């Protein structure tokens, strides 16, 4: 199976699909409309601008997304950058796609000079722990609790 991870700036035609995924998975329950997600995705996706959204394609079919964002948790506005919006379609889960997307966002953050990457999760702490992330603290968030996690990134070397 051919798997490719592309930036949304290279494939803007995928923005409506990504917006639908993110709205259904994360934004709808918070009372936001799908247009809010499309507006976020319409922000400059230039190489150094944040957010940077990535899309995983398998045999050319979009199966998941993740983003590198400047911020993602209102309770921690000084922490940056963030792995945000990790989503894989249900029928493609448990095939390593989430891990591929996480590693791709980590690499993007490293390329941009980040020493630490942050995320929060209410449901996937085990996945991130397996990938080398560390839980810094647990926070009340909405009606539940989330784990605030960090990942130290090795500096890129070479000239």
GROMACS .gro file of N, CA and C in nm, residues 14-79:
model
  198
   14UNK      N    1  -0.823   1.910  -0.045
   14UNK     CA    2  -0.859   1.823   0.066
   14UNK      C    3  -0.914   1.899   0.186
   15UNK      N    4  -0.909   2.033   0.183
   15UNK     CA    5  -0.954   2.113   0.297
   15UNK      C    6  -1.099   2.084   0.338
   16UNK      N    7  -1.195   2.071   0.245
   16UNK     CA    8  -1.332   2.041   0.290
   16UNK      C    9  -1.342   1.908   0.365
   17UNK      N   10  -1.268   1.806   0.320
   17UNK     CA   11  -1.271   1.677   0.390
   17UNK      C   12  -1.210   1.689   0.528
   18UNK      N   13  -1.095   1.755   0.538
   18UNK     CA   14  -1.029   1.773   0.667
   18UNK      C   15  -1.119   1.853   0.761
   19UNK      N   16  -1.180   1.958   0.710
   19UNK     CA   17  -1.271   2.040   0.793
   19UNK      C   18  -1.387   1.957   0.846
   20UNK      N   19  -1.443   1.871   0.763
   20UNK     CA   20  -1.553   1.785   0.807
   20UNK      C   21  -1.508   1.691   0.918
   21UNK      N   22  -1.392   1.628   0.899
   21UNK     CA   23  -1.339   1.538   1.004
   21UNK      C   24  -1.322   1.612   1.135
   22UNK      N   25  -1.253   1.727   1.130
   22UNK     CA   26  -1.223   1.801   1.253
   22UNK      C   27  -1.349   1.853   1.320
   23UNK      N   28  -1.444   1.899   1.240
   23UNK     CA   29  -1.569   1.948   1.297
   23UNK      C   30  -1.643   1.836   1.368
   24UNK      N   31  -1.655   1.722   1.300
   24UNK     CA   32  -1.728   1.611   1.360
   24UNK      C   33  -1.657   1.556   1.484
   25UNK      N   34  -1.524   1.548   1.481
   25UNK     CA   35  -1.449   1.486   1.591
   25UNK      C   36  -1.428   1.579   1.710
   26UNK      N   37  -1.409   1.709   1.685
   26UNK     CA   38  -1.366   1.798   1.793
   26UNK      C   39  -1.451   1.924   1.813
   27UNK      N   40  -1.500   1.981   1.707
   27UNK     CA   41  -1.559   2.115   1.716
   27UNK      C   42  -1.710   2.115   1.735
   28UNK      N   43  -1.780   2.018   1.680
   28UNK     CA   44  -1.927   2.018   1.689
   28UNK      C   45  -1.974   2.017   1.834
   29UNK      N   46  -1.913   1.932   1.917
   29UNK     CA   47  -1.955   1.920   2.057
   29UNK      C   48  -1.933   2.050   2.135
   30UNK      N   49  -1.844   2.135   2.086
   30UNK     CA   50  -1.817   2.263   2.152
   30UNK      C   51  -1.908   2.374   2.100
   31UNK      N   52  -1.999   2.339   2.011
   31UNK     CA   53  -2.096   2.436   1.962
   31UNK      C   54  -2.048   2.520   1.844
   32UNK      N   55  -1.934   2.486   1.786
   32UNK     CA   56  -1.883   2.559   1.670
   32UNK      C   57  -1.944   2.502   1.543
   33UNK      N   58  -1.964   2.588   1.445
   33UNK     CA   59  -2.013   2.543   1.316
   33UNK      C   60  -1.899   2.500   1.226
   34UNK      N   61  -1.929   2.425   1.120
   34UNK     CA   62  -1.824   2.379   1.029
   34UNK      C   63  -1.749   2.493   0.962
   35UNK      N   64  -1.815   2.609   0.948
   35UNK     CA   65  -1.748   2.723   0.885
   35UNK      C   66  -1.630   2.773   0.968
   36UNK      N   67  -1.635   2.753   1.100
   36UNK     CA   68  -1.522   2.793   1.186
   36UNK      C   69  -1.399   2.709   1.156
   37UNK      N   70  -1.420   2.582   1.128
   37UNK     CA   71  -1.307   2.494   1.095
   37UNK      C   72  -1.251   2.531   0.959
   38UNK      N   73  -1.338   2.557   0.862
   38UNK     CA   74  -1.290   2.598   0.730
   38UNK      C   75  -1.211   2.728   0.739
   39UNK      N   76  -1.256   2.820   0.823
   39UNK     CA   77  -1.184   2.947   0.840
   39UNK      C   78  -1.044   2.921   0.898
   40UNK      N   79  -1.036   2.830   0.995
   40UNK     CA   80  -0.906   2.797   1.053
   40UNK      C   81  -0.814   2.736   0.947
   41UNK      N   82  -0.868   2.647   0.865
   41UNK     CA   83  -0.787   2.583   0.762
   41UNK      C   84  -0.748   2.680   0.652
   42UNK      N   85  -0.822   2.787   0.638
   42UNK     CA   86  -0.793   2.886   0.535
   42UNK      C   87  -0.680   2.980   0.578
   43UNK      N   88  -0.638   2.973   0.706
   43UNK     CA   89  -0.526   3.055   0.750
   43UNK      C   90  -0.405   3.020   0.665
   44UNK      N   91  -0.311   3.111   0.654
   44UNK     CA   92  -0.194   3.083   0.568
   44UNK      C   93  -0.129   2.950   0.604
   45UNK      N   94  -0.111   2.868   0.503
   45UNK     CA   95  -0.047   2.738   0.523
   45UNK      C   96   0.095   2.742   0.463
   46UNK      N   97   0.156   2.862   0.462
   46UNK     CA   98   0.292   2.876   0.411
   46UNK      C   99   0.387   2.793   0.497
   47UNK      N  100   0.505   2.768   0.444
   47UNK     CA  101   0.596   2.672   0.508
   47UNK      C  102   0.625   2.702   0.655
   48UNK      N  103   0.639   2.829   0.694
   48UNK     CA  104   0.673   2.858   0.833
   48UNK      C  105   0.554   2.905   0.915
   49UNK      N  106   0.441   2.928   0.852
   49UNK     CA  107   0.323   2.978   0.924
   49UNK      C  108   0.252   2.863   0.994
   50UNK      N  109   0.189   2.895   1.106
   50UNK     CA  110   0.110   2.796   1.178
   50UNK      C  111  -0.035   2.842   1.177
   51UNK      N  112  -0.130   2.754   1.160
   51UNK     CA  113  -0.115   2.608   1.163
   51UNK      C  114  -0.066   2.552   1.030
   52UNK      N  115  -0.007   2.434   1.039
   52UNK     CA  116   0.031   2.354   0.924
   52UNK      C  117  -0.044   2.222   0.936
   53UNK      N  118  -0.133   2.197   0.844
   53UNK     CA  119  -0.213   2.074   0.848
   53UNK      C  120  -0.156   1.972   0.751
   54UNK      N  121  -0.149   1.848   0.797
   54UNK     CA  122  -0.100   1.737   0.716
   54UNK      C  123  -0.214   1.639   0.693
   55UNK      N  124  -0.210   1.573   0.578
   55UNK     CA  125  -0.312   1.474   0.544
   55UNK      C  126  -0.242   1.345   0.503
   56UNK      N  127  -0.285   1.233   0.561
   56UNK     CA  128  -0.232   1.103   0.524
   56UNK      C  129  -0.318   1.046   0.412
   57UNK      N  130  -0.251   1.005   0.304
   57UNK     CA  131  -0.317   0.944   0.190
   57UNK      C  132  -0.269   0.800   0.177
   58UNK      N  133  -0.360   0.708   0.159
   58UNK     CA  134  -0.327   0.568   0.130
   58UNK      C  135  -0.385   0.536  -0.005
   59UNK      N  136  -0.298   0.502  -0.098
   59UNK     CA  137  -0.341   0.479  -0.237
   59UNK      C  138  -0.418   0.600  -0.289
   60UNK      N  139  -0.376   0.719  -0.246
   60UNK     CA  140  -0.439   0.843  -0.292
   60UNK      C  141  -0.565   0.883  -0.217
   61UNK      N  142  -0.613   0.798  -0.130
   61UNK     CA  143  -0.736   0.825  -0.055
   61UNK      C  144  -0.704   0.888   0.080
   62UNK      N  145  -0.763   1.004   0.113
   62UNK     CA  146  -0.737   1.066   0.243
   62UNK      C  147  -0.797   0.984   0.356
   63UNK      N  148  -0.710   0.953   0.456
   63UNK     CA  149  -0.755   0.870   0.568
   63UNK      C  150  -0.735   0.936   0.704
   64UNK      N  151  -0.659   1.045   0.710
   64UNK     CA  152  -0.637   1.108   0.839
   64UNK      C  153  -0.567   1.241   0.828
   65UNK      N  154  -0.561   1.310   0.940
   65UNK     CA  155  -0.500   1.442   0.944
   65UNK      C  156  -0.441   1.470   1.082
   66UNK      N  157  -0.349   1.562   1.087
   66UNK     CA  158  -0.293   1.616   1.211
   66UNK      C  159  -0.232   1.751   1.176
   67UNK      N  160  -0.220   1.836   1.277
   67UNK     CA  161  -0.167   1.970   1.252
   67UNK      C  162  -0.060   2.008   1.353
   68UNK      N  163   0.027   2.097   1.308
   68UNK     CA  164   0.120   2.168   1.395
   68UNK      C  165   0.060   2.306   1.413
   69UNK      N  166   0.026   2.341   1.537
   69UNK     CA  167  -0.043   2.467   1.566
   69UNK      C  168   0.036   2.548   1.668
   70UNK      N  169   0.018   2.678   1.665
   70UNK     CA  170   0.085   2.765   1.762
   70UNK      C  171   0.029   2.744   1.902
   71UNK      N  172  -0.101   2.721   1.914
   71UNK     CA  173  -0.165   2.700   2.043
   71UNK      C  174  -0.283   2.608   2.026
   72UNK      N  175  -0.323   2.542   2.137
   72UNK     CA  176  -0.437   2.452   2.127
   72UNK      C  177  -0.515   2.440   2.258
   73UNK      N  178  -0.461   2.491   2.367
   73UNK     CA  179  -0.528   2.477   2.496
   73UNK      C  180  -0.531   2.613   2.565
   74UNK      N  181  -0.651   2.669   2.579
   74UNK     CA  182  -0.666   2.802   2.638
   74UNK      C  183  -0.603   2.811   2.777
   75UNK      N  184  -0.605   2.702   2.852
   75UNK     CA  185  -0.549   2.703   2.988
   75UNK      C  186  -0.396   2.715   2.990
   76UNK      N  187  -0.331   2.693   2.876
   76UNK     CA  188  -0.185   2.699   2.869
   76UNK      C  189  -0.142   2.781   2.746
   77UNK      N  190  -0.172   2.912   2.747
   77UNK     CA  191  -0.145   2.994   2.628
   77UNK      C  192   0.003   3.018   2.597
   78UNK      N  193   0.091   2.997   2.694
   78UNK     CA  194   0.233   3.024   2.671
   78UNK      C  195   0.308   2.906   2.610
   79UNK      N  196   0.245   2.788   2.610
   79UNK     CA  197   0.310   2.670   2.554
   79UNK      C  198   0.293   2.670   2.403
   0.00000   0.00000   0.00000
